[in-house]
Coordinates of C-alpha atoms in Angstrom, one line a residue:
X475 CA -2.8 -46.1 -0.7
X476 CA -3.2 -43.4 2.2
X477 CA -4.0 -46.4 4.7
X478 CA -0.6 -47.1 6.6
X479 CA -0.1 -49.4 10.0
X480 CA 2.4 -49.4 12.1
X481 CA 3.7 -50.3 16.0
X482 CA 2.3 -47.1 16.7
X483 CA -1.4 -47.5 15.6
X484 CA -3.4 -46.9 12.1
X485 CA -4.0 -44.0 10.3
X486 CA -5.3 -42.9 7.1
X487 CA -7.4 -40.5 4.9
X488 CA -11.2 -40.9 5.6
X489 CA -13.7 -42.5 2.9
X490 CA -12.8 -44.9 -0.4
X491 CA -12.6 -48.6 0.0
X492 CA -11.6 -50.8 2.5
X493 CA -8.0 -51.9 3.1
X494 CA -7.1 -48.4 1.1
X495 CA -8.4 -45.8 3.6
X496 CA -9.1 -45.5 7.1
X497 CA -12.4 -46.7 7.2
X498 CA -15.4 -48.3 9.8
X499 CA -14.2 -52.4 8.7
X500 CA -10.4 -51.6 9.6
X501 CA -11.2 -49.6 12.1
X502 CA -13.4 -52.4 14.0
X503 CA -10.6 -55.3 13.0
X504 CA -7.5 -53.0 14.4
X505 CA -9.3 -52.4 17.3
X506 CA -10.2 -55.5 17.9
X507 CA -6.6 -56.8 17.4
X508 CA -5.7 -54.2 20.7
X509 CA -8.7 -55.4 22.7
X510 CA -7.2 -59.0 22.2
X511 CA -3.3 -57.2 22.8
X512 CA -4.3 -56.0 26.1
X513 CA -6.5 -59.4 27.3
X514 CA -3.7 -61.2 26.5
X515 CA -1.0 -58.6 28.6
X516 CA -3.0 -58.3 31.4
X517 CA -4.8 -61.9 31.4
X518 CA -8.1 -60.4 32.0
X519 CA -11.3 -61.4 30.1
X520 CA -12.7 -58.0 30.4
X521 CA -11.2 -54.6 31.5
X522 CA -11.8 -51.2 30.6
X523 CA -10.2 -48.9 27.5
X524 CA -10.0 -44.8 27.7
X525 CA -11.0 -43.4 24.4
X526 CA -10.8 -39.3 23.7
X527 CA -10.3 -38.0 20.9
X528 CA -9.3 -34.6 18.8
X529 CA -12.0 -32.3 17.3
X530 CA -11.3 -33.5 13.4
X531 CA -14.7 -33.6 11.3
X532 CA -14.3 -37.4 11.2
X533 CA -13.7 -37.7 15.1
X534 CA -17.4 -38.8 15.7
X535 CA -17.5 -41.8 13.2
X536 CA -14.6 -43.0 14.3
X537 CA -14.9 -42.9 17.9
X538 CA -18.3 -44.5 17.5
X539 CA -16.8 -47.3 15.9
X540 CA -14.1 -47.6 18.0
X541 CA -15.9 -47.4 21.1
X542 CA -18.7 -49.9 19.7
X543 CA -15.9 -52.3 19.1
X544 CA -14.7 -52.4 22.2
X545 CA -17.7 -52.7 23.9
X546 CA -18.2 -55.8 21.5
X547 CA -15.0 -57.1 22.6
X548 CA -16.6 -57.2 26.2
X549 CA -14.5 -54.4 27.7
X550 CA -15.5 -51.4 29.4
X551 CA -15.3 -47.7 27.9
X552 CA -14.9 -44.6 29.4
X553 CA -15.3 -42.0 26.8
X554 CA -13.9 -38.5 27.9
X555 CA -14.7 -36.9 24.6
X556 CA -12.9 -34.1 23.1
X557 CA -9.3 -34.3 25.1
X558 CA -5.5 -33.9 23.8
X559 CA -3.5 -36.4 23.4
X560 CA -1.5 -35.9 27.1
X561 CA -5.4 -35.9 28.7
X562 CA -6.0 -39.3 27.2
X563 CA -2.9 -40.4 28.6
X564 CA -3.5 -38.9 31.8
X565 CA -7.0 -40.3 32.2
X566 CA -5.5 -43.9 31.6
X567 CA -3.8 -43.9 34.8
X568 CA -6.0 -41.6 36.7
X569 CA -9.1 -44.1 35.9
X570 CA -6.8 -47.6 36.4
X571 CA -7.4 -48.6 32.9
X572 CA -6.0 -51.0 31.0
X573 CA -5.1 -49.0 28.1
X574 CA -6.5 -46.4 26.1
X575 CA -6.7 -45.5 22.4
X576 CA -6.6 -41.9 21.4
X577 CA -8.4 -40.9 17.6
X578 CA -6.6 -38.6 16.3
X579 CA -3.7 -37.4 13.2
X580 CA -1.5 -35.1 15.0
X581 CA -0.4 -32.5 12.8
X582 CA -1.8 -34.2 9.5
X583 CA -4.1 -32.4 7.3
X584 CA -8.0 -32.5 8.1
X585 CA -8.8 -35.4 5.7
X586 CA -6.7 -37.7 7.8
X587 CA -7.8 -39.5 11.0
X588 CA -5.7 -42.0 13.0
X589 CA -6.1 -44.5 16.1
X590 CA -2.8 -44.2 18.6
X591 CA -2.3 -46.9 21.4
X592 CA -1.5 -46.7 24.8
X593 CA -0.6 -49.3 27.5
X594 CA -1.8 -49.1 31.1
X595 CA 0.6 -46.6 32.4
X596 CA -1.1 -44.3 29.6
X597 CA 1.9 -44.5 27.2
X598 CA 2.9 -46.0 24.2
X599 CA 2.9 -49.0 22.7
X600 CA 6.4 -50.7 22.6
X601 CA 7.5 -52.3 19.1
X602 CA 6.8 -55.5 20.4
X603 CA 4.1 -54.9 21.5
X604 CA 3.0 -53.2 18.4
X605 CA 4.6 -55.8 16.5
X606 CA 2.5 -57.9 18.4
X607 CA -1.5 -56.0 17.3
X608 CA -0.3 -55.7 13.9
X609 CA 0.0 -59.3 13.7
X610 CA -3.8 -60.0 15.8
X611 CA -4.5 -57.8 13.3
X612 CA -3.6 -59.3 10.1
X613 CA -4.9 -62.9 11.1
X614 CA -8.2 -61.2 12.6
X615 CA -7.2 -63.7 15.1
X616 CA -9.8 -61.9 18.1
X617 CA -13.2 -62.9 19.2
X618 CA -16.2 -60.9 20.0
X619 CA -17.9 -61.1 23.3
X620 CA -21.2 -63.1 24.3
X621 CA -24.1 -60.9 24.8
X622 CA -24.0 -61.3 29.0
X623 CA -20.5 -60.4 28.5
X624 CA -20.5 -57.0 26.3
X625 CA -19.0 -54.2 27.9
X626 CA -20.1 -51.0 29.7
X627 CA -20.1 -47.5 28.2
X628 CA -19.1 -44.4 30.0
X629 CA -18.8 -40.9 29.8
X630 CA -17.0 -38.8 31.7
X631 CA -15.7 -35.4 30.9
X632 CA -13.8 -34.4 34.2
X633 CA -10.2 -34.9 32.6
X634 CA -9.4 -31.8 31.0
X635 CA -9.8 -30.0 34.6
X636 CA -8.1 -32.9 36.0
X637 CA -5.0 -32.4 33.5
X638 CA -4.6 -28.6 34.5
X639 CA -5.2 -29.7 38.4
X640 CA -2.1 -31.8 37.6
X641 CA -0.2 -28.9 35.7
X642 CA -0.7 -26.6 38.5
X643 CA 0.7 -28.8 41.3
X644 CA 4.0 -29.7 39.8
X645 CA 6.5 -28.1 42.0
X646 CA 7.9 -25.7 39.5
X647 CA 5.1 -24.6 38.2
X648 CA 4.8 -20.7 39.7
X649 CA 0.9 -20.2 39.7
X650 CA 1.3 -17.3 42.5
X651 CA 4.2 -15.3 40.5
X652 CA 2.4 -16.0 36.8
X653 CA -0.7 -14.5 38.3
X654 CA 0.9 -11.2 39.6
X655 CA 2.9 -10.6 35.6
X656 CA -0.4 -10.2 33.9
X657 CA 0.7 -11.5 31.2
X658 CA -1.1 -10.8 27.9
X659 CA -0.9 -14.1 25.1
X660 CA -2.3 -14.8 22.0
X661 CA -3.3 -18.0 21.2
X662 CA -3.5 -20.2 17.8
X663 CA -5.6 -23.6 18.7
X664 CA -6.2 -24.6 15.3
X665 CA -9.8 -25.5 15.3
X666 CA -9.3 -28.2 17.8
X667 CA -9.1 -29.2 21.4
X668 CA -6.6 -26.5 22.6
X669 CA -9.6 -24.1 22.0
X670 CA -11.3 -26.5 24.5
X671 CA -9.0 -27.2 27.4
X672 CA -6.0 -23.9 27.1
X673 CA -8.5 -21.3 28.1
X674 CA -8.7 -23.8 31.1
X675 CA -5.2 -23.5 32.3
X676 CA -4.9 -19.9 31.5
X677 CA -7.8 -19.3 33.3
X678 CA -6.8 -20.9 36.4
X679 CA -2.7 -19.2 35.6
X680 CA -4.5 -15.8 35.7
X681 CA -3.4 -14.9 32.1
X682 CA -5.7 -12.8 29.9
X683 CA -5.6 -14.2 26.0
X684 CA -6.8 -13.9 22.9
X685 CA -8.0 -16.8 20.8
X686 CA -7.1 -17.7 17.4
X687 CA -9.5 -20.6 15.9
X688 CA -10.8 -21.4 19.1
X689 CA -13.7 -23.3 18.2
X690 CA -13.0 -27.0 18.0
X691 CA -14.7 -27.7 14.6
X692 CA -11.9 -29.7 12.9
X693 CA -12.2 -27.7 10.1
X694 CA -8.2 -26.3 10.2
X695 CA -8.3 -22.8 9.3
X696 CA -4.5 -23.2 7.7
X697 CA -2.0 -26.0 7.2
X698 CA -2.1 -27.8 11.3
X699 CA 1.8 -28.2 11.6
X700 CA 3.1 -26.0 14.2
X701 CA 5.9 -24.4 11.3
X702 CA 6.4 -21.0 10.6
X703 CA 5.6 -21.1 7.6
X704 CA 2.2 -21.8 8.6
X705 CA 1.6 -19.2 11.3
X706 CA 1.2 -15.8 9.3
X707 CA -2.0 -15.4 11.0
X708 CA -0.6 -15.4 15.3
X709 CA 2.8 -14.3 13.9
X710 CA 1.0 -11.0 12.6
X711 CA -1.0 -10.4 15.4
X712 CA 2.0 -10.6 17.3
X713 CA 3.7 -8.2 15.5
X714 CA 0.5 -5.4 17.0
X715 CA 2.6 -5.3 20.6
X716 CA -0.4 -6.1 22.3
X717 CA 0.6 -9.1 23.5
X718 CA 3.5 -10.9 26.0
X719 CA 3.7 -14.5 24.0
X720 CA 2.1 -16.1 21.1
X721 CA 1.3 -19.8 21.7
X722 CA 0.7 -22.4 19.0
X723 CA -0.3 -25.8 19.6
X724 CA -1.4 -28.9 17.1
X725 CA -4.7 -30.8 17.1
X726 CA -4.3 -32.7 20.0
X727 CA -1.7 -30.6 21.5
X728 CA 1.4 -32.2 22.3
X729 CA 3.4 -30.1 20.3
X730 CA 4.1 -26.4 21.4
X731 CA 5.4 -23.8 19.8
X732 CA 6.1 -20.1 21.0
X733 CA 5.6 -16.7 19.1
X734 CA 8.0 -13.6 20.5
X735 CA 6.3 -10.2 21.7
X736 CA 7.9 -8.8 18.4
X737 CA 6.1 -11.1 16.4
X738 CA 9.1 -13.4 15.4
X739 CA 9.4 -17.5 16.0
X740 CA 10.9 -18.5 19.2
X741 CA 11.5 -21.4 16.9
X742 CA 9.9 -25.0 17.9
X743 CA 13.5 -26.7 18.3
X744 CA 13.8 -24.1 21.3
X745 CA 10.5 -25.5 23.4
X746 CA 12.0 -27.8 25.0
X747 CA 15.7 -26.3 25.1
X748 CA 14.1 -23.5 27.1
X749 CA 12.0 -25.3 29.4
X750 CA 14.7 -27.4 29.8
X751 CA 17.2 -24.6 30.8
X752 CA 14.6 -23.6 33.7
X753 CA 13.9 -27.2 35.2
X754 CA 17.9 -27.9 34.9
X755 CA 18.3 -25.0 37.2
X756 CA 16.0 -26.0 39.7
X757 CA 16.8 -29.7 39.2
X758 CA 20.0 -30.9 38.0
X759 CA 20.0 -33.9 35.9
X760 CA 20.4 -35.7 32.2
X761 CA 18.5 -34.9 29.7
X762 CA 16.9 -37.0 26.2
X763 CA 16.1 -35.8 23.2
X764 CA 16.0 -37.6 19.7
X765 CA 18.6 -37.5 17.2
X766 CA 17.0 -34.7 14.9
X767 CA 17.0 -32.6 17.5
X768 CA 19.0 -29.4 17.7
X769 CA 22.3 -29.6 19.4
X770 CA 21.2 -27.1 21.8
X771 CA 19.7 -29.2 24.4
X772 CA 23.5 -31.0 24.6
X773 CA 24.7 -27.3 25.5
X774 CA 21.9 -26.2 28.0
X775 CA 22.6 -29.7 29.9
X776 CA 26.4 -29.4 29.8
X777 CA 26.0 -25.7 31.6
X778 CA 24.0 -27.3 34.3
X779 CA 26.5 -30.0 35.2
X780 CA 24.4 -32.9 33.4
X781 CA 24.2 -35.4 30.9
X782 CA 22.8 -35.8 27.5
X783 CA 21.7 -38.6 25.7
X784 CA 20.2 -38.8 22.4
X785 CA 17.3 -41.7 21.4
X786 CA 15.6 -42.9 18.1
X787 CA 13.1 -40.7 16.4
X788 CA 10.0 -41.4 18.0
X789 CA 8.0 -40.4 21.4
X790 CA 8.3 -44.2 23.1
X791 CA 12.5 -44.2 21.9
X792 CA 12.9 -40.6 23.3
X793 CA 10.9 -41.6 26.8
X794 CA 12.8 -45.7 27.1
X795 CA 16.3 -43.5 27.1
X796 CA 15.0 -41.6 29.5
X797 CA 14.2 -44.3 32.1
X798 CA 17.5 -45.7 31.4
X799 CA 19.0 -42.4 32.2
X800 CA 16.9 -41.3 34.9
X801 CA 16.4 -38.4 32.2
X802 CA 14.8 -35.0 34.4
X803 CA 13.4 -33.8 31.3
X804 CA 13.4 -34.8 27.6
X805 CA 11.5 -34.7 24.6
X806 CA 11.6 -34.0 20.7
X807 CA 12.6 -30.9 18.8
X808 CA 9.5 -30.7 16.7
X809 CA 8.3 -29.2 20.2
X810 CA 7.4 -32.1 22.4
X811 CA 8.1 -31.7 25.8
X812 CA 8.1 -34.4 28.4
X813 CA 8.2 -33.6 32.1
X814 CA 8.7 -37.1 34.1
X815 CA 7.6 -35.3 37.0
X816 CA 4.0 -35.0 35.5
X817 CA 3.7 -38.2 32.9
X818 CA 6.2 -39.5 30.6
X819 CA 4.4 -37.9 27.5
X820 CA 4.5 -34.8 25.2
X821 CA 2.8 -32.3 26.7
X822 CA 1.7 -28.6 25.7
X823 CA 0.2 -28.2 29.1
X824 CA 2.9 -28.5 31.3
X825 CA 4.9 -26.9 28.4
X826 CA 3.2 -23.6 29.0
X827 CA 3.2 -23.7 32.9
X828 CA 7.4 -24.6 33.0
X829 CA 7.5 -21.8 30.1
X830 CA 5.7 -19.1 31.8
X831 CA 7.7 -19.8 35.4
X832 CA 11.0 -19.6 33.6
X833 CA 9.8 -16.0 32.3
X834 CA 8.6 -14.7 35.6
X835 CA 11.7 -15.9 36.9
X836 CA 14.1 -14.6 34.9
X837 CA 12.2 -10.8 34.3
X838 CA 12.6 -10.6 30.8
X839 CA 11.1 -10.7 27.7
X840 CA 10.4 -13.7 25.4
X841 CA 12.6 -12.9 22.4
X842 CA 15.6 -11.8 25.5
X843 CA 14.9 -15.8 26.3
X844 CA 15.7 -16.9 23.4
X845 CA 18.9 -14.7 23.0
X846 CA 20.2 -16.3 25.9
X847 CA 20.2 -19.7 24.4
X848 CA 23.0 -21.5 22.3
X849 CA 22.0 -20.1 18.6
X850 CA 21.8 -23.0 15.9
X851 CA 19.6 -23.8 12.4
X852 CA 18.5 -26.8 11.1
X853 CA 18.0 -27.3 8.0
X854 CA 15.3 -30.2 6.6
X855 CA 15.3 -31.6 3.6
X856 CA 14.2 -35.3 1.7
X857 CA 15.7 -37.7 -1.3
X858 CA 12.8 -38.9 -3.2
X859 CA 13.4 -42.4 -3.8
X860 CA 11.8 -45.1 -6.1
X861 CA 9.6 -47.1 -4.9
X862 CA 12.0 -50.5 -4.1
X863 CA 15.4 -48.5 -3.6
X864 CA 17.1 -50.6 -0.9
X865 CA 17.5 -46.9 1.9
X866 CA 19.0 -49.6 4.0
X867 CA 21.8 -50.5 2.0
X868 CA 22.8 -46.9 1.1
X869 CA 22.6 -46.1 4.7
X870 CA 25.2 -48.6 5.5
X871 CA 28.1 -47.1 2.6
X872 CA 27.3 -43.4 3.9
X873 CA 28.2 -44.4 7.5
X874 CA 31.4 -46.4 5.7
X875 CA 32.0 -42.9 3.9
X876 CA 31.9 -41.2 7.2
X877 CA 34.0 -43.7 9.3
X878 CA 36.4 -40.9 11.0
X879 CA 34.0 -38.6 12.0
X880 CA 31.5 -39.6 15.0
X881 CA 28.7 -41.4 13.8
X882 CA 25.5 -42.8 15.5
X883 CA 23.5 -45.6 13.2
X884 CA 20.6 -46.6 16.2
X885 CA 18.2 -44.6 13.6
X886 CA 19.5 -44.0 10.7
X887 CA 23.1 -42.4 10.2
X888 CA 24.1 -39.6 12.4
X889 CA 27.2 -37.8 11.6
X890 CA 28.3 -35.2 14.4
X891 CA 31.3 -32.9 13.0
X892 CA 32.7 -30.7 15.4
X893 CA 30.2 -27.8 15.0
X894 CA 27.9 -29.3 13.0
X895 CA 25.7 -32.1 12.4
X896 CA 23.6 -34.5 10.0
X897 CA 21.1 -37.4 10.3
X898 CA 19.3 -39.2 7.3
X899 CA 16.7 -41.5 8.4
X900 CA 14.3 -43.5 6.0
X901 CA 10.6 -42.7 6.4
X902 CA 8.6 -45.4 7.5
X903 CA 5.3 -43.9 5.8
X904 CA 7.1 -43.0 2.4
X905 CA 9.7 -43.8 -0.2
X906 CA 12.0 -41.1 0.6
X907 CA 15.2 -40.4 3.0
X908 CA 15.1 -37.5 5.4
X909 CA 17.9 -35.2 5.6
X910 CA 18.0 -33.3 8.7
X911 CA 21.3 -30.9 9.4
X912 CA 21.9 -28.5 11.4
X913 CA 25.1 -25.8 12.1
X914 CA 25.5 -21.9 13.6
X915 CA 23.5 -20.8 10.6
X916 CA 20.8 -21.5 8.2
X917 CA 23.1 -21.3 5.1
X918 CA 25.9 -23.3 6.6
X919 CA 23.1 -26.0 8.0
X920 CA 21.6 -26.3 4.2
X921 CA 24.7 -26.8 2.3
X922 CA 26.0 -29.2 4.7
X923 CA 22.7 -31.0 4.1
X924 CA 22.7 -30.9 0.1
X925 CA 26.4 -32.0 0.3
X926 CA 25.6 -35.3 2.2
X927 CA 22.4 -35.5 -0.1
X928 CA 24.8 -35.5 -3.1
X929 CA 26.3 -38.4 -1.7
X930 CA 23.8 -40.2 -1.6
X931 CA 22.7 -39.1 -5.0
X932 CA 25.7 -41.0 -6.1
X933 CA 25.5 -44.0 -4.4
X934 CA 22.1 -44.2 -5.6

């Protein structure tokens, strides 16, 4: 079954039947079930939806669907077409909608499409409130709208500009000093909508680049995660010296990652640790990140006089903790960086711009960056589980198993050792337990891992 719902929206692979796949019926009846969400949240018998989407080869279907639905549910559309993920949840806000639903699978493969909801401040669903569509949902409990009251389509493709407007007036973003490096990049866009809206903001930064699947066709030329293992192609290129930075990017770019002028990964747990470091300097604060996160933000935060705080996995835990906080900056390790100052969302965008300042600013090179950073691995690995296997249960004896060291169970089990770490979390789209560790090498990080994992083994 590759159709899965959650709090966070639907996704799925395209084609096969209905209720199996992500297909046209469950796409109308799950966006129907948020149309009816956000009538009921904002008491309002018609209002107006943001749709964009990524450039996957199923992004057309679905965001006619989608679009058609909502206009059947009597609300308005504004359809800004091909946009990342942070446009979409810019546009929200800049448009005073009442939500917005962005079409698009992140990093998954190019069979896979998904819907992801956003409220009227252009972010996330909370689990209630998720909680709340997936059960619209499953009683098809919504109404369609009489024909004098259908909706009103329209298209409007100003955001991406809008988005790097916004990128280019936050206050630490350098435009004047990134202009006079001349730096040289090399992009990977994977065949999506950073091929659309980067050369954008590097246009307007006054960087010369180099485009790596630039054309937004959906068709992935390798394996979308941004992972090393999947970034032979920029990481060679890099390794010419022709260029200053490599930048990689996912479909619908909210994940960054950075390549050094030698070729070698800056490493996507060090995105946000180094735009961090840079907006700490200038702006002293706390800082979020989420549990599977390297323990290097802690450090960075610590040297600036701050505090850390560490969320849930997921992008609407990570950005709750940081209201609570009053969080400066935050974000996830899997390089997702979220700037309050711009929108409280992932962002490659302002990612880039914060990235480039701290480099002008500090004179050196990319890979002399990272040196300067607190050095740690993490290494990730999985249980396979059978199908039924109560995860919950065997959570619940490791943390007993771990009672003297420091342990934090708000996602999973957490154990933090001295100078080292591990977190096991159950997936919520598979039968299997993540094992994510993490100490001052890779070796160290992986037997720490299989040692917990053996554990479990036994308990199992």
């Amino acid at each position: 079954m590759t159709l899965i719902k959650s709090i966070s929206g639907i996704r799925g692979t395209i084609g096969g039947p209905a209720g199996d796949t992500l297909n046209p019926l469950d796409i109308v009846k799950f966006t129907a079930a948020y149309a009816t969400f956000i009538r009921e949240a904002k008491n309002v018998e018609k209002g107006k939806i943001v749709v964009g989407r990524d450039a996957r080869i199923s992004g057309e279907m679905v965001r006619s669907v989608v679009c058609g639905t909502l206009l059947g549910m009597g609300f308005d559309v504004v359809d800004i077409g091909l946009a990342t993920t942070p446009t979409t949840e810019l546009a929200v806000t800049m448009s005073e909608a009442d939500g917005g639903i962005i079409i698009t699978a992140s990093h998954n493969p190019r069979q896979w499409n998904a819907l992801k909801l956003l409220n009227d401040k252009g972010e996330f669903l909370t689990k209630d409130d998720g909680n709340r569509v997936l059960e619209i949902a499953d009683k098809e409990a919504f109404s369609f709208a009489e024909v004098d009251q259908l909706g009103h389509y329209f298209s409007d493709n100003s955001f991406d500009n809008r988005h790097v407007e916004a990128v280019l007036k936050l206050k630490l973003v350098n435009t004047d000093a990134i202009k006079n490096a001349h730096f040289k990049v090399c992009v990977d866009a994977i065949n999506s909508v950073g091929g659309v809206v980067l050369p954008k903001l590097l246009d307007k930064l006054g960087v010369s680049y180099t485009m790596l699947n630039g054309e937004p066709t959906g068709d992935f030329a390798h394996n979308p995660e941004p992972l090393e293992k999947n970034l032979s192609g920029i990481m060679n290129e890099m390794a010419t010296g022709k260029y200053d930075l490599g930048i990689v990017v996912d479909p619908d770019v909210d994940r960054l990652a950075f390549i050094c002028e030698n070729g070698k990964m800056f490493g996507e747990e060090y995105t946000l640790v180094s735009v961090a470091d840079y907006v700490l300097a200038h702006t002293p604060g706390s800082t979020v990140s989420n549990l599977s996160s390297t323990r290097a933000l802690r450090d960075v935060t610590a040297k600036h006089g701050g505090t850390y705080a560490a969320a849930a996995v997921g992008e609407v835990n990570v950005t709750t903790k940081m209201k609570e906080t009053g969080a400066v900056i935050g974000g996830e390790g899997n390089g997702g960086v979220i700037y309050p100052e711009s929108h409280y969302g992932r962002d490659a965008l302002v990612g880039i711009a914060l990235f480039l300042s701290s480099l002008v600013e500090k004179k050196c090179k990319v890979s002399e960056l990272r040196a300067q950073l607190p050095d740690y691995c993490i290494a990730k690995n999985r249980i396979d589980l059978k199908p039924g296997t109560d995860v919950d249960a065997i959570l619940v004896k490791v943390k007993e198993l771990y009672a003297n060291e420091q342990v934090n169970d708000i996602d999973g089990v957490k154990i933090d050792f001295p100078d080292r770490w591990v977190h096991l979390r159950k997936s919520n789209t598979e039968p299997i337990i993540r094992v994510y560790s993490e100490a001052q090498t890779m070796e160290e990080a992986d037997e720490l891992g299989k040692k917990v994992m053996q554990v479990v083994l036994e308990l199992i």
